[in-house]
Amino acid sequence: MSEHTHKTKPADDPSFRLPASLGNLAIPLAIGGAVLLVVGVLIGLMAGPGEGIGPQRFTMSAYLVAFTYCFSISLGCLFFVLIQHLCRAGWSVVVRRVAEILMLAIPALAILFLPILFASWSSQGVLYAWGYEGYAESHGVPGEIWTEKVRYLSSDWFTVRSIVYLVLLSGLAVYYFKLSRRQDETGEVTLTERMQARSGPAVMVFSLVTTFAAFDWLMSLAPMWFSTMFGVYIFAGSILAAHCAIAMVTYLLQAKGAIREEVTVEHYHDLGKFMFGFVTFWTYISFSQFLLIWYGNIPEETHWFYTRLQGPWESISYGLIFFHWLFPFLGLLSRHVRRRPTLVFAWAIYLLLMHFIDIYWIVMPEVGPSLGGAGGVLATLLLTSGMIGLYAGGILWYTRVNQVRVLAVRDPRLPESLAFENI
Amino acid sequence: MTDKQDKKLHGTYAEFDAVDTLLAACARVRDAGYTKTDAFTPFPVHGIDKALGIKPTRLPWIALICGATGTCIAVAMQVWMNTINYPYIISGKPFFSMPAFIPVSFELTILLASFGAFFGMLVLNGLPKFSNPIFTDPRFDRATDDKFFLYIDAADDRYDRAGVTKFLEELGGGYTQDVYDDDSSTSSPKAIWVVLGSVIFLSMIPLLLVARMRVTTSSQPRFHVFFDMDFSPAKDAQMTSSLFADGRAMRTDVPGTVAIGQFDEDLDFYTGIDFDALTRREPVRAAHLVRAIADEESDDAETAATDESIETADEPTDAAAEPEAAEPEVTGAPEVEDDTPWLEKNPLPITMAVLERGRMQFDIYCATCHGNNGRGAGLVHRRAQRILAGAWVQPSSLHQDTLYADVYPDGKMFSTISNGIRKMAGYSSQINARDRWAVVAYVRALQASQNATLDDLPVDKRDEIRKLQAEVKQRLEEQAEAERLKAEQAAAEKAEAEAEAEAEAANGEAQAAESSD
């Protein structure tokens, strides 16, 4: 339909604010999350599998799973915002603020990264096996190779890099959030132009940081294993999770009365398309990574997948094929599904769950051949739900306290987005 | 207007100035029940499908079905080719390897799905269509510029010319126009034919040239598209090269040097012959051999190898010739005692590592013919049997009495591997001496394994083996029983069938006799 048929509401319309029913959840969620997190850590330390540092290692790895899960969602949202500016996208303006709010969690998550950083300093290899001094000997890695490896995988250097990653990502998130919010007040078009102009370099920085962070934080769990595709693999999962999170949060906001008229079936349709597309992309990337290693059949590469084809990990590996790809692929294939917000919402939740399994499957097999027994599984689940509670509570709290609008009300492309139609 | 009367009427269209009026008009036309309608706009207008009441396209279904067909074809094709029709080991992967099939299946799915989408789109749109009578009106050209058009086809059930015109005008169509058959010339511009003709003609030339070359002979050398692929600049054995003063491409060892790993061993190690003993018994022969080997290593190796005279015959031919005579049952030649003083003992220390190495080399080089167990039924042999290769000699079973260490010393086995024997080629150029000795050691182990008694095994393994033996025995017995039953049944059936046939034949004869009466 033509653009002038839509009347934009005034910028201070209450439906652009976080609904009170959601805002009130902030504190309970955050506190509940923190409690669960602590309980999860305690259970992990007490009932985690293994001898000696085994339980610590298990708990820290589970913590890494929880952290990575939340972080990857925010990371994906940051990319979502950057890419919308990079392609001067019109359709997405009505949901972009949701992504902006989610990405703003990155600086906060940087604090939750501290335990991981501390663990990386342990000479026992509490989280990262490369920190353990006897690693080369106990794993039969030739001395000269190990000397070269630890040049990169040393705790000092790791710390420096992690800080650089977090600073750069936080910087991008804060910068884009601030400018976008300033536009809420002033409506300056130049702000959009500035954000667009900087999105190109920002995407480059983002890709490099994501790739290296994936290498350092996740791939280095198996110090001798390497896959140049690993960064893209993590990115694929993140961007998928981001689209799901945006769809889910938007749906919840609408259910509570916010941005009801602004976000239409058309926007869900597009989010659904991207969810479908990134399900396929994730599969494409993860299969490509597998195929090359499977074909090359070199022990130093195959061991990563070999580990994941033993014991309970095997069923999870096959489960990922069916439930992270085939099932959602077929489910989201039809336009009729993608044009029903409730179904899109349901699939978003489902895929966010699968994203957790994916991260879990990336991290935990490095700890040991078992899932960690009932105590271990419980600890993992508690840790993750705690982290999610903290994450969601924190985001809601910030949004409420700072009166952040859930819509970029004065974005110059808002009318275009409001009038957006697919067909 | 009069000349238009006898021309076919296709429909009527109206021109609109703005999208909104067009959309409103579309909705009205749809509501009035017209179905054969179309709208023309300079840019895509969202929502026009709904306004015109156009049903969602069936194209996605076509693409889906084509894509699924692509997947099925690709999987079926690969399974058939790789697993069933031409099972061929690639990269050591199983014949049925789903991961390897996926890229092709993926590509074919995409290919057929896009074909489906593209050609389906053409078909559903009735394309290609070179002209449309609606184009005759120059005013319609503005559909690509700044005007919007709504068209109602005469084929619509509700179409009547005057009514439709009035209706469209009411809806805000500033200008309405009936569409009649295009009366411009139907002949295409000559230039098109000229260009098309020339393209066809030119593209025939290579084909004609190829066709001509297929049926004529030529004294010209072949035309090489990729010269350096047909003639690799790398040198083969025995070729010349302008690079070196002596003109030879093959280089000899630099004088006074020894290849890595070949320094510390003696002549015995490279021949399998006990030279001390040989010198004591037959000094002349020993001297010949030493000289021949020395020659082979020196620049004169070629002459030494090609010279037929006994003086320069090198050890390999020598050693290879002797066992030939020693195998009367194969060659039928008079028995000649093989008196070469072969090394009795493997010069390598027999360790697990050596045996493992030997097993590896054996499985690579020997098992193809002799089989992994050494019984002489390797893959090559089985294939030779299948294709009924006439000149094929079955590789010897390595478990014959004549090949055991007591009558067939390790040195002799080493010589057989190095220089070959009768039909079997030598492997000294593929397997280095140390590995050949390792193979000898492994063959000995293999021989021992086929003659071991339970007492040769470690005590703790014996029970396990006994159990296995019992199991296998039982299974074999069951199998034999089943086969016997089957054979009996088959025989019974056959007898029955024969009896029937006989009875029938007798019947027939009787009838024939009757009818001839």
Coordinates of N, CA and C in Angstrom, one line a residue, chain B residues 356-367 430-432 435 438-439:
Chain B
E356 N 55.0 -55.0 12.5 CA 54.0 -54.1 12.0 C 54.3 -53.5 10.7
R357 N 55.6 -53.1 10.6 CA 56.0 -52.5 9.3 C 55.9 -53.5 8.2
G358 N 56.3 -54.7 8.5 CA 56.2 -55.8 7.5 C 54.7 -56.0 7.1
R359 N 53.8 -56.0 8.1 CA 52.4 -56.2 7.8 C 51.9 -55.1 6.9
M360 N 52.3 -53.9 7.2 CA 51.9 -52.7 6.4 C 52.3 -52.9 4.9
Q361 N 53.6 -53.2 4.8 CA 54.1 -53.3 3.4 C 53.5 -54.5 2.7
F362 N 53.3 -55.6 3.4 CA 52.7 -56.8 2.8 C 51.3 -56.4 2.4
D363 N 50.5 -55.8 3.2 CA 49.1 -55.4 2.9 C 49.1 -54.5 1.7
I364 N 50.1 -53.7 1.6 CA 50.1 -52.7 0.4 C 50.5 -53.4 -0.8
Y365 N 51.6 -54.2 -0.8 CA 52.2 -54.6 -2.0 C 51.9 -56.1 -2.4
C366 N 51.7 -56.9 -1.4 CA 51.6 -58.3 -1.7 C 50.1 -58.8 -1.6
A367 N 49.4 -58.2 -0.7 CA 48.0 -58.8 -0.4 C 47.1 -58.7 -1.6
Q430 N 60.2 -50.8 -5.5 CA 59.1 -50.1 -4.7 C 59.4 -50.2 -3.2
I431 N 59.9 -51.3 -2.7 CA 60.1 -51.5 -1.3 C 61.6 -51.5 -1.0
N432 N 62.0 -50.7 0.0 CA 63.4 -50.7 0.2 C 63.9 -51.9 1.0
D435 N 62.6 -52.7 4.5 CA 61.2 -53.1 4.5 C 61.0 -54.5 3.9
A438 N 61.5 -56.8 6.5 CA 60.4 -56.7 7.4 C 59.2 -57.6 6.9
V439 N 59.1 -57.5 5.5 CA 58.0 -58.3 4.9 C 58.3 -59.8 5.1

